[in-house]
């Protein structure tokens, strides 16, 4: 594959996302260690190189700090991944390499919903979809229509005020990526017959 400036930028963004995900995983592992030590009464380093048994309050504060770091590190991960995928597909199309799959036929609302789902912005609470980026509601009928076509899936979620998360299925990911930079068909044009100049003679019919 030709390493154009766009492709090099794509690789750089993928490496950045990988490092952010790795750092986030480290913080989650550290949070688990803090909880384990607090429950077992084992000493651990609590800053400045001193070992001490963390109290329940200290453990909660440290775990909360780790969770905040994870949230900050991964806040833009999904949207950056979608933007990187779109950049990659567009560049490959420019070089004449078309996706192996055809994009599914979707309405404008369904397409915007698929993008929002890919960016990790859509959850369901009390049977109603919610877009966390635009602070707007989606139609549950749109979610069900995409789900019936096997393009999205739901996953139970235990977060406060969230019942389910919505994800793209493998077919949904293939379909969405195939739609990136996909040329839209030109709108049909209606041509009118040319008007005859006033006073022009009408040719006689031959019998």
mmCIF file of C-alpha atoms in Angstrom:
data_model
loop_
_atom_site.group_PDB
_atom_site.id
_atom_site.type_symbol
_atom_site.label_atom_id
_atom_site.label_comp_id
_atom_site.label_asym_id
_atom_site.label_seq_id
_atom_site.Cartn_x
_atom_site.Cartn_y
_atom_site.Cartn_z
ATOM 1 C CA UNK A 1 0.000 0.000 0.000
ATOM 2 C CA UNK A 2 1.331 3.400 -0.984
ATOM 3 C CA UNK A 3 2.285 5.368 2.113
ATOM 4 C CA UNK A 4 0.715 8.664 1.141
ATOM 5 C CA UNK A 5 0.642 11.513 3.696
ATOM 6 C CA UNK A 6 -2.972 10.578 4.496
ATOM 7 C CA UNK A 7 -2.104 6.912 5.116
ATOM 8 C CA UNK A 8 0.841 7.955 7.317
ATOM 9 C CA UNK A 9 -1.519 10.157 9.334
ATOM 10 C CA UNK A 10 -3.914 7.219 9.673
ATOM 11 C CA UNK A 11 -1.153 5.002 11.057
ATOM 12 C CA UNK A 12 -0.116 7.742 13.489
ATOM 13 C CA UNK A 13 -3.679 8.102 14.796
ATOM 14 C CA UNK A 14 -3.998 4.326 15.207
ATOM 15 C CA UNK A 15 -0.797 4.246 17.254
ATOM 16 C CA UNK A 16 -2.070 7.097 19.433
ATOM 17 C CA UNK A 17 -5.358 5.273 20.042
ATOM 18 C CA UNK A 18 -3.470 2.092 20.934
ATOM 19 C CA UNK A 19 -1.309 3.934 23.493
ATOM 20 C CA UNK A 20 -4.372 5.603 25.042
ATOM 21 C CA UNK A 21 -6.147 2.251 25.322
ATOM 22 C CA UNK A 22 -3.037 0.669 26.872
ATOM 23 C CA UNK A 23 -2.707 3.463 29.447
ATOM 24 C CA UNK A 24 -6.415 3.229 30.278
ATOM 25 C CA UNK A 25 -6.075 -0.525 30.868
ATOM 26 C CA UNK A 26 -3.138 0.113 33.216
ATOM 27 C CA UNK A 27 -5.229 2.505 35.311
ATOM 28 C CA UNK A 28 -8.056 -0.046 35.560
ATOM 29 C CA UNK A 29 -5.583 -2.721 36.698
ATOM 30 C CA UNK A 30 -4.206 -0.307 39.310
ATOM 31 C CA UNK A 31 -7.742 0.418 40.541
ATOM 32 C CA UNK A 32 -8.348 -3.318 40.969
ATOM 33 C CA UNK A 33 -5.085 -3.639 42.922
ATOM 34 C CA UNK A 34 -6.138 -0.828 45.268
ATOM 35 C CA UNK A 35 -9.470 -2.536 45.920
ATOM 36 C CA UNK A 36 -7.802 -5.919 46.499
ATOM 37 C CA UNK A 37 -5.273 -4.490 48.959
ATOM 38 C CA UNK A 38 -7.940 -2.561 50.868
ATOM 39 C CA UNK A 39 -10.175 -5.619 51.205
ATOM 40 C CA UNK A 40 -7.315 -7.907 52.268
ATOM 41 C CA UNK A 41 -5.663 -5.347 54.559
ATOM 42 C CA UNK A 42 -2.395 -5.503 52.632
ATOM 43 C CA UNK A 43 0.041 -2.561 52.499
ATOM 44 C CA UNK A 44 0.677 -0.761 49.244
ATOM 45 C CA UNK A 45 2.452 2.373 48.075
ATOM 46 C CA UNK A 46 0.279 5.433 48.600
ATOM 47 C CA UNK A 47 2.555 8.108 47.213
ATOM 48 C CA UNK A 48 5.991 9.437 48.231
ATOM 49 C CA UNK A 49 7.245 5.833 48.340
ATOM 50 C CA UNK A 50 5.554 5.023 51.692
ATOM 51 C CA UNK A 51 3.808 1.705 52.242
ATOM 52 C CA UNK A 52 0.546 1.668 54.160
ATOM 53 C CA UNK A 53 -2.691 -0.235 54.319
ATOM 54 C CA UNK A 54 -5.258 1.887 52.462
ATOM 55 C CA UNK A 55 -8.413 2.726 54.348
ATOM 56 C CA UNK A 56 -11.785 2.309 52.693
ATOM 57 C CA UNK A 57 -12.001 6.055 52.105
ATOM 58 C CA UNK A 58 -8.483 6.199 50.636
ATOM 59 C CA UNK A 59 -9.286 3.257 48.384
ATOM 60 C CA UNK A 60 -12.497 4.863 47.132
ATOM 61 C CA UNK A 61 -10.721 8.140 46.385
ATOM 62 C CA UNK A 62 -7.869 6.443 44.542
ATOM 63 C CA UNK A 63 -10.218 4.214 42.551
ATOM 64 C CA UNK A 64 -12.346 7.240 41.651
ATOM 65 C CA UNK A 65 -9.243 9.102 40.486
ATOM 66 C CA UNK A 66 -8.239 6.151 38.295
ATOM 67 C CA UNK A 67 -11.710 5.935 36.776
ATOM 68 C CA UNK A 68 -11.623 9.656 35.995
ATOM 69 C CA UNK A 69 -8.288 9.228 34.210
ATOM 70 C CA UNK A 70 -9.675 6.315 32.194
ATOM 71 C CA UNK A 71 -12.716 8.380 31.213
ATOM 72 C CA UNK A 72 -10.533 11.276 30.079
ATOM 73 C CA UNK A 73 -8.155 9.037 28.119
ATOM 74 C CA UNK A 74 -10.948 7.256 26.238
ATOM 75 C CA UNK A 75 -13.467 10.120 25.891
ATOM 76 C CA UNK A 76 -12.632 10.784 22.224
ATOM 77 C CA UNK A 77 -11.436 7.303 21.318
ATOM 78 C CA UNK A 78 -14.563 6.108 19.497
ATOM 79 C CA UNK A 79 -15.092 9.303 17.504
ATOM 80 C CA UNK A 80 -11.382 9.420 16.595
ATOM 81 C CA UNK A 81 -11.539 5.796 15.440
ATOM 82 C CA UNK A 82 -14.510 6.565 13.175
ATOM 83 C CA UNK A 83 -12.783 9.653 11.752
ATOM 84 C CA UNK A 84 -9.626 7.637 11.115
ATOM 85 C CA UNK A 85 -11.588 4.877 9.370
ATOM 86 C CA UNK A 86 -13.350 7.422 7.172
ATOM 87 C CA UNK A 87 -10.028 9.052 6.289
ATOM 88 C CA UNK A 88 -8.530 5.670 5.399
ATOM 89 C CA UNK A 89 -11.449 4.533 3.211
ATOM 90 C CA UNK A 90 -11.573 7.878 1.391
ATOM 91 C CA UNK A 91 -7.865 7.688 0.591
ATOM 92 C CA UNK A 92 -8.149 4.098 -0.607
ATOM 93 C CA UNK A 93 -11.057 5.069 -2.869
ATOM 94 C CA UNK A 94 -8.935 7.887 -4.238
ATOM 95 C CA UNK A 95 -6.282 5.304 -5.154
ATOM 96 C CA UNK A 96 -8.880 3.111 -6.882
ATOM 97 C CA UNK A 97 -9.245 0.486 -4.134
ATOM 98 C CA UNK A 98 -12.963 0.086 -3.447
ATOM 99 C CA UNK A 99 -14.375 -1.637 -0.346
ATOM 100 C CA UNK A 100 -15.365 -5.258 -0.822
ATOM 101 C CA UNK A 101 -18.865 -4.603 0.536
ATOM 102 C CA UNK A 102 -21.616 -2.358 -0.745
ATOM 103 C CA UNK A 103 -23.118 0.165 1.687
ATOM 104 C CA UNK A 104 -26.632 -0.718 2.839
ATOM 105 C CA UNK A 105 -29.544 1.365 1.600
ATOM 106 C CA UNK A 106 -30.333 3.657 4.523
ATOM 107 C CA UNK A 107 -32.399 6.765 5.068
ATOM 108 C CA UNK A 108 -30.692 9.952 6.203
ATOM 109 C CA UNK A 109 -31.934 9.363 9.770
ATOM 110 C CA UNK A 110 -30.679 5.779 9.784
ATOM 111 C CA UNK A 111 -27.260 6.862 8.464
ATOM 112 C CA UNK A 112 -26.850 9.524 11.159
ATOM 113 C CA UNK A 113 -27.939 6.995 13.786
ATOM 114 C CA UNK A 114 -25.340 4.490 12.560
ATOM 115 C CA UNK A 115 -22.606 7.123 12.820
ATOM 116 C CA UNK A 116 -23.706 8.095 16.329
ATOM 117 C CA UNK A 117 -23.703 4.435 17.375
ATOM 118 C CA UNK A 118 -20.210 3.965 15.917
ATOM 119 C CA UNK A 119 -18.991 6.946 17.959
ATOM 120 C CA UNK A 120 -20.338 5.366 21.144
ATOM 121 C CA UNK A 121 -22.886 8.119 21.697
ATOM 122 C CA UNK A 122 -26.128 6.123 21.837
ATOM 123 C CA UNK A 123 -27.583 4.487 24.946
ATOM 124 C CA UNK A 124 -31.090 3.381 25.864
ATOM 125 C CA UNK A 125 -32.850 4.318 29.093
ATOM 126 C CA UNK A 126 -36.397 3.291 29.952
ATOM 127 C CA UNK A 127 -36.899 2.081 26.393
ATOM 128 C CA UNK A 128 -35.862 5.409 24.832
ATOM 129 C CA UNK A 129 -32.625 5.927 22.858
ATOM 130 C CA UNK A 130 -30.477 8.902 23.815
ATOM 131 C CA UNK A 131 -27.687 10.683 21.939
ATOM 132 C CA UNK A 132 -25.149 11.867 24.512
ATOM 133 C CA UNK A 133 -23.314 14.150 22.096
ATOM 134 C CA UNK A 134 -26.224 16.187 20.756
ATOM 135 C CA UNK A 135 -28.346 15.743 23.891
ATOM 136 C CA UNK A 136 -31.164 14.558 21.687
ATOM 137 C CA UNK A 137 -33.448 11.546 21.529
ATOM 138 C CA UNK A 138 -33.475 8.995 18.737
ATOM 139 C CA UNK A 139 -36.585 7.213 17.605
ATOM 140 C CA UNK A 140 -36.815 3.712 19.032
ATOM 141 C CA UNK A 141 -38.324 2.658 15.695
ATOM 142 C CA UNK A 142 -35.046 3.629 13.969
ATOM 143 C CA UNK A 143 -33.069 1.541 16.460
ATOM 144 C CA UNK A 144 -35.370 -1.434 15.959
ATOM 145 C CA UNK A 145 -35.234 -1.118 12.166
ATOM 146 C CA UNK A 146 -31.422 -1.173 12.171
ATOM 147 C CA UNK A 147 -31.435 -3.992 14.700
ATOM 148 C CA UNK A 148 -33.826 -6.092 12.589
ATOM 149 C CA UNK A 149 -31.421 -5.747 9.654
ATOM 150 C CA UNK A 150 -28.539 -6.997 11.788
ATOM 151 C CA UNK A 151 -26.638 -3.692 11.655
ATOM 152 C CA UNK A 152 -26.638 -2.866 15.376
ATOM 153 C CA UNK A 153 -26.819 -4.801 18.643
ATOM 154 C CA UNK A 154 -27.685 -3.957 22.240
ATOM 155 C CA UNK A 155 -25.749 -4.741 25.396
ATOM 156 C CA UNK A 156 -26.955 -4.541 28.987
ATOM 157 C CA UNK A 157 -25.264 -1.749 30.939
ATOM 158 C CA UNK A 158 -25.106 -1.168 34.681
ATOM 159 C CA UNK A 159 -24.267 2.536 34.573
ATOM 160 C CA UNK A 160 -26.513 4.994 36.374
ATOM 161 C CA UNK A 161 -29.502 6.026 34.242
ATOM 162 C CA UNK A 162 -28.380 3.733 31.406
ATOM 163 C CA UNK A 163 -30.056 0.389 30.702
ATOM 164 C CA UNK A 164 -28.408 -0.597 27.427
ATOM 165 C CA UNK A 165 -25.535 0.411 25.190
ATOM 166 C CA UNK A 166 -25.896 0.235 21.412
ATOM 167 C CA UNK A 167 -23.056 -1.085 19.236
ATOM 168 C CA UNK A 168 -22.496 -1.775 15.563
ATOM 169 C CA UNK A 169 -22.605 -5.438 14.596
ATOM 170 C CA UNK A 170 -19.883 -6.841 12.299
ATOM 171 C CA UNK A 171 -22.266 -6.330 9.364
ATOM 172 C CA UNK A 172 -22.928 -2.782 10.564
ATOM 173 C CA UNK A 173 -19.221 -1.992 10.714
ATOM 174 C CA UNK A 174 -18.683 -3.325 7.200
ATOM 175 C CA UNK A 175 -21.681 -1.423 5.876
ATOM 176 C CA UNK A 176 -20.724 1.846 7.543
ATOM 177 C CA UNK A 177 -17.117 1.691 6.371
ATOM 178 C CA UNK A 178 -18.297 0.967 2.816
ATOM 179 C CA UNK A 179 -20.430 4.121 2.937
ATOM 180 C CA UNK A 180 -17.482 6.402 3.689
ATOM 181 C CA UNK A 181 -16.713 8.698 0.726
ATOM 182 C CA UNK A 182 -19.223 6.733 -1.316
ATOM 183 C CA UNK A 183 -20.328 8.805 -4.314
ATOM 184 C CA UNK A 184 -24.017 9.572 -4.155
ATOM 185 C CA UNK A 185 -26.044 9.140 -7.334
ATOM 186 C CA UNK A 186 -26.772 12.377 -9.145
ATOM 187 C CA UNK A 187 -30.253 13.761 -8.693
ATOM 188 C CA UNK A 188 -32.454 13.091 -11.721
ATOM 189 C CA UNK A 189 -32.968 16.111 -13.962
ATOM 190 C CA UNK A 190 -36.079 16.873 -15.942
ATOM 191 C CA UNK A 191 -35.499 18.281 -19.428
ATOM 192 C CA UNK A 192 -38.210 20.300 -21.094
ATOM 193 C CA UNK A 193 -38.733 20.258 -24.862
ATOM 194 C CA UNK A 194 -37.310 23.264 -26.646
ATOM 195 C CA UNK A 195 -39.847 25.975 -27.328
ATOM 196 C CA UNK A 196 -40.588 26.800 -30.926
ATOM 197 C CA UNK A 197 -39.951 30.460 -31.804
ATOM 198 C CA UNK A 198 -43.107 32.482 -32.219
ATOM 199 C CA UNK A 199 -44.231 32.843 -35.803
ATOM 200 C CA UNK A 200 -42.251 29.847 -36.993
ATOM 201 C CA UNK A 201 -43.947 27.761 -39.609
ATOM 202 C CA UNK A 202 -45.183 24.341 -38.589
ATOM 203 C CA UNK A 203 -44.004 21.721 -41.062
ATOM 204 C CA UNK A 204 -46.821 19.975 -42.901
ATOM 205 C CA UNK A 205 -47.305 16.278 -42.409
ATOM 206 C CA UNK A 206 -46.666 14.069 -45.384
ATOM 207 C CA UNK A 207 -49.534 11.847 -46.343
#
